[in-house]
CSV table of C-alpha atoms and ligand atoms in Angstrom, one decimal:
chain,number,residue,atom,x,y,z
A,1,MET,CA,35.7,-14.4,90.1
A,2,THR,CA,35.7,-15.7,93.7
A,3,GLU,CA,32.7,-14.5,95.9
A,4,LYS,CA,33.9,-12.0,98.5
A,5,ARG,CA,33.8,-13.1,101.9
A,6,ARG,CA,31.8,-10.6,104.3
A,7,ILE,CA,33.2,-9.8,107.5
A,8,LEU,CA,31.5,-7.6,110.2
A,9,SER,CA,32.5,-5.4,113.1
A,10,GLY,CA,31.2,-2.7,115.1
A,11,ILE,CA,32.6,-0.3,117.9
A,12,ARG,CA,30.7,1.8,120.6
A,13,PRO,CA,30.6,5.3,120.3
A,14,THR,CA,31.6,6.4,123.9
A,15,GLY,CA,34.6,8.7,122.7
A,16,LYS,CA,37.0,9.9,120.0
A,17,LEU,CA,39.3,6.9,119.0
A,18,HIS,CA,42.6,6.3,120.5
A,19,LEU,CA,45.8,4.7,119.3
A,20,GLY,CA,45.0,1.8,121.4
A,21,ASN,CA,41.9,1.4,119.3
A,22,TYR,CA,43.4,2.1,116.2
A,23,LEU,CA,46.2,-0.1,116.5
A,24,GLY,CA,44.0,-2.8,118.0
A,25,ALA,CA,41.2,-2.8,115.7
A,26,LEU,CA,40.9,0.2,113.3
A,27,ARG,CA,44.5,-0.5,111.2
A,28,ASN,CA,43.4,-4.4,111.1
A,29,TRP,CA,40.0,-3.3,109.3
A,30,VAL,CA,41.5,-1.0,107.1
A,31,ASP,CA,43.7,-4.2,106.2
A,32,LEU,CA,41.0,-6.5,105.7
A,33,GLN,CA,39.4,-3.9,103.5
A,34,ASN,CA,42.4,-3.6,101.1
A,35,ASP,CA,43.1,-7.4,101.1
A,36,GLY,CA,40.3,-7.4,98.5
A,37,GLY,CA,39.1,-10.5,99.2
A,38,TYR,CA,36.6,-9.3,102.0
A,39,GLU,CA,33.2,-7.6,101.8
A,40,CYS,CA,33.8,-5.3,104.8
A,41,PHE,CA,30.8,-3.8,106.9
A,42,TYR,CA,31.8,-1.4,110.1
A,43,PHE,CA,29.4,-0.1,112.1
A,44,ILE,CA,29.0,2.4,115.2
A,45,ALA,CA,27.5,0.1,117.8
A,46,ASP,CA,25.3,3.0,119.5
A,47,TRP,CA,22.7,0.7,121.2
A,48,HIS,CA,25.5,-1.2,122.6
A,49,ALA,CA,26.3,2.1,124.5
A,50,LEU,CA,23.2,2.2,126.1
A,51,THR,CA,23.9,-1.5,127.5
A,52,SER,CA,26.3,0.2,130.0
A,53,ASP,CA,25.6,3.8,129.8
A,54,TYR,CA,22.1,4.5,129.3
A,55,ASN,CA,22.3,7.7,131.6
A,56,ARG,CA,25.2,9.0,129.4
A,57,THR,CA,23.5,9.7,126.2
A,58,GLU,CA,24.6,13.5,125.3
A,59,GLU,CA,27.5,12.7,123.5
A,60,ILE,CA,26.4,9.5,121.4
A,61,ARG,CA,25.5,11.8,118.1
A,62,GLU,CA,28.3,13.6,118.4
A,63,ASN,CA,30.6,10.8,119.0
A,64,ARG,CA,29.3,8.6,116.2
A,65,VAL,CA,30.5,11.5,113.7
A,66,ASP,CA,33.8,12.1,115.1
A,67,ILE,CA,34.4,8.0,115.0
A,68,VAL,CA,33.6,8.2,111.2
A,69,ILE,CA,35.7,10.5,110.6
A,70,ASP,CA,38.6,9.0,112.5
A,71,TRP,CA,37.5,6.0,110.6
A,72,LEU,CA,37.7,8.0,107.0
A,73,ALA,CA,40.9,9.5,108.2
A,74,ALA,CA,42.6,6.0,109.1
A,75,GLY,CA,41.6,4.8,105.8
A,76,LEU,CA,38.3,3.3,105.8
A,77,ASP,CA,37.2,3.6,102.0
A,78,PRO,CA,32.9,4.0,101.7
A,79,LYS,CA,33.2,2.9,98.2
A,80,ARG,CA,35.0,-0.2,99.4
A,81,SER,CA,33.6,-0.6,102.8
A,82,THR,CA,29.6,-0.3,104.2
A,83,LEU,CA,30.1,2.2,107.2
A,84,PHE,CA,26.9,2.5,109.4
A,85,VAL,CA,25.2,3.2,112.4
A,86,GLN,CA,23.4,0.3,114.1
A,87,SER,CA,20.1,2.2,115.2
A,88,ALA,CA,19.8,3.5,112.0
A,89,VAL,CA,18.9,-0.1,110.8
A,90,MET,CA,15.4,-1.2,112.9
A,91,GLU,CA,16.2,-4.5,111.9
A,92,HIS,CA,18.8,-5.3,114.5
A,93,ALA,CA,16.3,-4.3,117.1
A,94,GLU,CA,13.6,-6.6,115.6
A,95,LEU,CA,16.2,-9.9,115.0
A,96,PHE,CA,17.5,-9.1,119.0
A,97,VAL,CA,14.1,-9.8,119.9
A,98,LEU,CA,13.9,-12.7,118.2
A,99,LEU,CA,16.5,-14.1,119.3
A,100,CYS,CA,16.1,-13.3,122.9
A,101,MET,CA,13.2,-15.5,122.4
A,102,ILE,CA,15.6,-18.7,121.7
A,103,THR,CA,18.9,-18.0,124.0
A,104,PRO,CA,18.8,-19.7,127.3
A,105,LEU,CA,19.5,-17.5,130.2
A,106,SER,CA,22.1,-19.7,131.2
A,107,TRP,CA,24.2,-18.8,128.0
A,108,LEU,CA,23.9,-15.1,128.9
A,109,GLU,CA,24.8,-15.7,132.6
A,110,ARG,CA,27.7,-17.2,132.3
A,111,ASN,CA,29.4,-15.1,129.9
A,112,PRO,CA,32.8,-14.4,131.4
A,113,THR,CA,33.1,-10.5,130.2
A,114,TYR,CA,29.4,-10.2,132.4
A,115,LYS,CA,30.8,-10.9,135.4
A,116,GLU,CA,34.0,-8.9,134.7
A,117,MET,CA,32.5,-5.5,133.8
A,118,LYS,CA,30.2,-6.3,136.5
A,119,HIS,CA,33.1,-6.3,138.9
A,120,GLU,CA,35.3,-3.9,137.2
A,121,LEU,CA,32.7,-1.2,136.2
A,122,VAL,CA,31.6,-0.7,139.7
A,123,ASP,CA,30.3,3.1,139.1
A,124,ARG,CA,27.7,1.7,136.3
A,125,ASP,CA,24.3,0.5,136.8
A,126,LEU,CA,24.5,-3.0,135.0
A,127,SER,CA,21.9,-4.8,136.5
A,128,THR,CA,19.4,-4.1,133.4
A,129,PHE,CA,18.0,-6.5,131.3
A,130,GLY,CA,19.9,-4.7,128.7
A,131,PHE,CA,23.2,-5.2,130.0
A,132,LEU,CA,22.5,-9.2,130.5
A,133,GLY,CA,21.5,-9.1,126.7
A,134,TYR,CA,24.0,-7.1,125.0
A,135,PRO,CA,25.8,-10.6,123.8
A,136,VAL,CA,22.3,-11.6,121.8
A,137,LEU,CA,22.4,-7.9,120.3
A,138,GLN,CA,25.9,-8.7,119.1
A,139,ALA,CA,24.9,-12.2,117.8
A,140,ALA,CA,21.6,-9.9,116.3
A,141,ASP,CA,24.3,-7.6,114.4
A,142,ILE,CA,26.5,-10.6,112.9
A,143,ILE,CA,24.2,-12.7,112.0
A,144,MET,CA,22.2,-10.2,110.0
A,145,TYR,CA,24.8,-9.8,107.6
A,146,LYS,CA,25.2,-13.5,107.1
A,147,ALA,CA,28.7,-12.7,108.1
A,148,TYR,CA,31.6,-15.3,107.5
A,149,GLY,CA,34.0,-13.8,109.8
A,150,VAL,CA,33.9,-11.2,112.6
A,151,PRO,CA,37.8,-9.7,113.3
A,152,VAL,CA,37.9,-9.6,116.7
A,153,GLY,CA,40.8,-9.7,119.8
A,154,VAL,CA,40.9,-13.0,122.1
A,155,ASP,CA,38.8,-11.0,124.5
A,156,GLN,CA,36.0,-11.4,122.7
A,157,LEU,CA,36.3,-14.9,121.7
A,158,PRO,CA,33.2,-15.8,123.9
A,159,HIS,CA,30.9,-13.3,122.5
A,160,VAL,CA,32.1,-15.0,118.8
A,161,GLU,CA,31.3,-18.7,120.6
A,162,LEU,CA,27.9,-17.3,121.8
A,163,THR,CA,26.7,-15.7,118.4
A,164,ARG,CA,27.8,-19.5,116.7
A,165,GLU,CA,25.2,-21.0,119.2
A,166,ILE,CA,22.6,-19.0,118.8
A,167,ALA,CA,22.6,-18.8,114.9
A,168,ARG,CA,23.3,-23.0,115.3
A,169,ARG,CA,20.1,-22.8,117.5
A,170,PHE,CA,18.0,-20.8,115.2
A,171,ASN,CA,19.0,-23.0,112.2
A,172,PHE,CA,18.0,-26.0,114.0
A,173,LEU,CA,14.6,-24.6,115.6
A,174,TYR,CA,13.4,-23.2,112.2
A,175,ARG,CA,15.5,-23.3,109.0
A,176,GLU,CA,19.0,-23.0,107.8
A,177,ILE,CA,19.2,-19.1,107.1
A,178,PHE,CA,22.5,-18.1,109.0
A,179,PRO,CA,26.2,-19.1,108.2
A,180,VAL,CA,27.8,-19.8,111.6
A,181,PRO,CA,30.4,-17.2,111.7
A,182,GLU,CA,34.6,-17.4,112.5
A,183,PRO,CA,36.2,-15.6,114.7
A,184,LEU,CA,39.3,-13.7,112.6
A,185,LEU,CA,41.7,-13.6,115.5
A,186,THR,CA,43.4,-10.1,115.6
A,187,THR,CA,46.8,-9.9,116.9
A,188,VAL,CA,46.9,-6.8,119.1
A,189,PRO,CA,50.3,-5.3,119.8
A,190,LYS,CA,50.7,-4.8,123.9
A,191,LEU,CA,50.5,-1.2,124.1
A,192,LEU,CA,49.1,0.5,127.7
A,193,GLY,CA,47.8,3.8,128.5
A,194,THR,CA,50.6,6.9,129.5
A,195,ASP,CA,50.2,5.5,133.1
A,196,GLY,CA,50.9,1.9,132.8
A,197,ARG,CA,47.4,0.4,132.8
A,198,LYS,CA,45.1,-0.4,130.0
A,199,MET,CA,44.6,2.8,127.6
A,200,SER,CA,41.2,3.8,128.2
A,201,LYS,CA,39.5,6.9,127.7
A,202,SER,CA,37.6,6.1,131.4
A,203,TYR,CA,41.0,5.9,132.9
A,204,ASP,CA,42.2,9.2,131.3
A,205,ASN,CA,45.5,7.7,129.9
A,206,ALA,CA,44.5,7.4,126.4
A,207,ILE,CA,46.7,9.2,123.7
A,208,TYR,CA,43.9,10.2,120.9
A,209,LEU,CA,44.5,9.4,117.4
A,210,SER,CA,43.5,13.1,116.4
A,211,GLU,CA,46.1,14.7,119.3
A,212,ARG,CA,49.1,16.5,117.6
A,213,GLY,CA,51.7,19.2,118.7
A,214,LYS,CA,51.9,20.3,122.4
A,215,GLU,CA,48.7,18.2,123.4
A,216,LEU,CA,50.5,14.8,122.4
A,217,ARG,CA,54.0,15.9,123.5
A,218,ARG,CA,52.7,16.7,126.9
A,219,LYS,CA,51.3,13.1,127.2
A,220,ILE,CA,54.4,11.3,126.1
A,221,GLU,CA,56.6,13.0,128.5
A,222,SER,CA,53.7,11.9,131.3
A,223,MET,CA,54.2,8.4,130.2
A,224,PHE,CA,55.5,5.7,132.1
A,225,THR,CA,58.7,3.9,131.7
A,226,ASP,CA,60.9,0.9,133.1
A,227,PRO,CA,60.3,1.7,136.6
A,228,ARG,CA,63.6,0.4,138.0
A,229,ARG,CA,65.0,3.4,136.1
A,230,GLN,CA,65.2,6.1,138.6
A,231,ARG,CA,68.4,8.1,137.5
A,232,LYS,CA,69.6,8.4,133.6
A,233,SER,CA,72.5,6.5,134.7
A,234,ASP,CA,70.6,3.5,135.7
A,235,PRO,CA,70.5,0.8,132.8
A,236,GLY,CA,67.2,0.5,131.6
A,237,ARG,CA,65.1,-2.5,130.6
A,238,PRO,CA,63.3,-1.5,127.1
A,239,GLU,CA,61.4,-4.9,127.2
A,240,VAL,CA,59.5,-3.9,130.2
A,241,CYS,CA,59.1,0.0,129.3
A,242,ASN,CA,55.7,1.3,127.4
A,243,VAL,CA,57.8,3.8,125.4
A,244,PHE,CA,59.9,1.2,123.8
A,245,ALA,CA,56.7,-0.7,122.7
A,246,PHE,CA,55.2,2.6,121.0
A,247,HIS,CA,59.0,2.8,119.3
A,248,ASN,CA,58.4,-0.8,118.1
A,249,ILE,CA,55.3,0.5,116.1
A,250,TYR,CA,56.4,4.0,114.8
A,251,SER,CA,60.4,3.8,114.6
A,252,PRO,CA,62.2,2.4,111.9
A,253,PRO,CA,64.1,-0.7,112.6
A,254,ALA,CA,67.8,1.0,113.2
A,255,GLU,CA,66.4,3.2,115.4
A,256,ILE,CA,64.5,0.8,117.9
A,257,ALA,CA,68.1,-1.5,117.8
A,258,GLN,CA,70.0,1.8,118.6
A,259,ILE,CA,67.5,2.9,121.3
A,260,ASP,CA,67.4,-0.5,122.6
A,261,GLU,CA,71.2,-0.5,123.1
A,262,ASP,CA,71.7,2.9,124.3
A,263,CYS,CA,68.8,2.4,127.0
A,264,ARG,CA,70.3,-0.5,128.3
A,265,ARG,CA,73.5,1.0,128.6
A,266,ALA,CA,72.3,4.1,130.3
A,267,ALA,CA,73.6,5.9,127.0
A,268,ILE,CA,70.3,7.6,126.3
A,269,GLY,CA,67.6,9.5,128.8
A,270,CYS,CA,64.0,8.8,129.0
A,271,VAL,CA,63.3,12.5,128.4
A,272,GLN,CA,64.9,12.5,125.1
A,273,CYS,CA,63.8,8.8,123.9
A,274,LYS,CA,60.4,9.9,124.7
A,275,LYS,CA,61.1,13.5,122.6
A,276,ARG,CA,62.2,11.0,119.4
A,277,LEU,CA,59.0,8.9,120.0
A,278,ALA,CA,56.7,12.0,120.1
A,279,ASP,CA,58.6,13.0,116.6
A,280,ARG,CA,57.9,9.4,115.3
A,281,ILE,CA,54.3,9.3,116.6
A,282,GLU,CA,53.7,12.9,115.0
A,283,GLU,CA,55.4,11.8,111.7
A,284,GLY,CA,53.3,8.5,111.6
A,285,LEU,CA,49.7,10.4,112.4
A,286,ARG,CA,50.3,13.4,109.8
A,287,PRO,CA,48.3,11.6,107.1
A,288,ILE,CA,45.5,10.7,109.4
A,289,HIS,CA,45.5,14.0,110.9
A,290,ASP,CA,45.5,15.9,107.5
A,291,ARG,CA,42.6,13.8,106.3
A,292,GLN,CA,40.6,14.3,109.7
A,293,ASP,CA,41.4,18.1,108.9
A,294,TYR,CA,40.0,17.4,105.4
A,295,TYR,CA,36.4,15.4,107.0
A,296,ARG,CA,36.1,18.3,109.6
A,297,SER,CA,35.8,20.9,107.0
A,298,ASN,CA,33.7,19.1,104.7
A,299,ILE,CA,31.4,17.5,107.1
A,300,ARG,CA,28.2,17.7,104.9
A,301,GLU,CA,30.5,15.0,102.5
A,302,VAL,CA,30.7,12.6,106.3
A,303,HIS,CA,26.9,12.6,106.8
A,304,ASP,CA,26.1,11.8,103.3
A,305,ILE,CA,28.6,8.4,103.3
A,306,ILE,CA,26.7,7.7,106.6
A,307,ALA,CA,23.4,7.9,105.1
A,308,ASP,CA,24.6,6.0,102.0
A,309,GLY,CA,26.1,3.2,104.0
A,310,ASN,CA,22.8,3.0,106.1
A,311,GLU,CA,21.0,2.3,103.1
A,312,ARG,CA,23.1,-0.6,102.2
A,313,ALA,CA,23.1,-2.1,105.6
A,314,ARG,CA,19.3,-1.6,105.5
A,315,ARG,CA,19.0,-3.2,102.1
A,316,VAL,CA,20.9,-6.5,103.1
A,317,ALA,CA,18.9,-6.4,106.5
A,318,ARG,CA,15.9,-6.2,104.8
A,319,ALA,CA,16.4,-9.6,102.8
A,320,THR,CA,17.4,-11.0,105.7
A,321,MET,CA,14.5,-10.5,108.0
A,322,ALA,CA,12.1,-11.5,105.0
A,323,GLU,CA,13.8,-14.9,105.1
A,324,VAL,CA,14.0,-14.8,109.3
A,325,ARG,CA,10.1,-13.7,108.9
A,326,ASP,CA,9.2,-16.5,106.8
A,327,ALA,CA,11.1,-19.4,108.7
A,328,ILE,CA,9.6,-18.3,112.4
A,329,ARG,CA,6.0,-17.9,110.2
A,330,ILE,CA,5.4,-14.9,111.8
B,401,SF4,S1,65.5,4.9,127.4
B,401,SF4,FE1,63.4,4.9,126.2
B,401,SF4,S2,63.1,2.7,126.6
B,401,SF4,FE2,64.6,3.1,127.9
B,401,SF4,S3,63.6,3.2,129.9
B,401,SF4,FE3,64.0,5.3,129.2
B,401,SF4,S4,61.7,5.5,127.7
B,401,SF4,FE4,62.1,3.3,128.5
């Protein structure tokens, strides 16, 4: 039997998951788990949430549990994937400290996301050591598990590159312990929030994985469409319409083709098109909603799953750190 290749990925517990998170990452995590060729470690990156939001911690604990419920509902199976919380595995902090010692400051200062986020998130205090150093914490998270690969979107590539450099530097300075992890590029469908900007909790434009009924319909009704289509009699351009992008994921091919045609010849109005989308999304999310309901009423089970995942992660982390201490002679 060929050995499974280990992969690792995480998410910050900044709020319950939205469709952008699901379609951009989580769905792929489930596929990787079901592929059978990978040993998957998925974690809640709660220390990472502090790197940009150290003064907004009141919801972190609750968000951790909500996210694990969403993971389980979306199809992550705790028997096949290790689901854990970063802060429950103290070894991450120890490896972070050790990697900080060998990471040149210039590698962090040239990180494009660092500059971009400082520019974009003007309401946060990002002038901290923690924020500058978060890619080192990420490197510790990944190499701790000797991961073969990291599923990422294209925007995360510079971080994986930095992790690779840090792993190589450690191996060169002390001893060959860490495999240099590969980025496993995830194709992310181009879906925007209801207002046409990137789907994000902070823009208040997200459709959540837990939304259903009136709440879901109201969000879909408010979605931006083709801006040139002012009246129902104006022909539309599905290729620039965010509603159509969602139809492409949730509707069957014959319906997509019909909407495409009807939109172009103004035979369907946006209101009707959105109603059909709401039906399709609700239908598509129903199995996830049923499982969310199950786990919400069996919350003890969720806590047990997290505790078990933490223990499994700790076992691997302890073994790695024993090797690391020995290599550094500390
Ligand atoms: S009919 Fe549908 S696809 Fe066409 S512009 Fe309106 S919402 Fe978009």
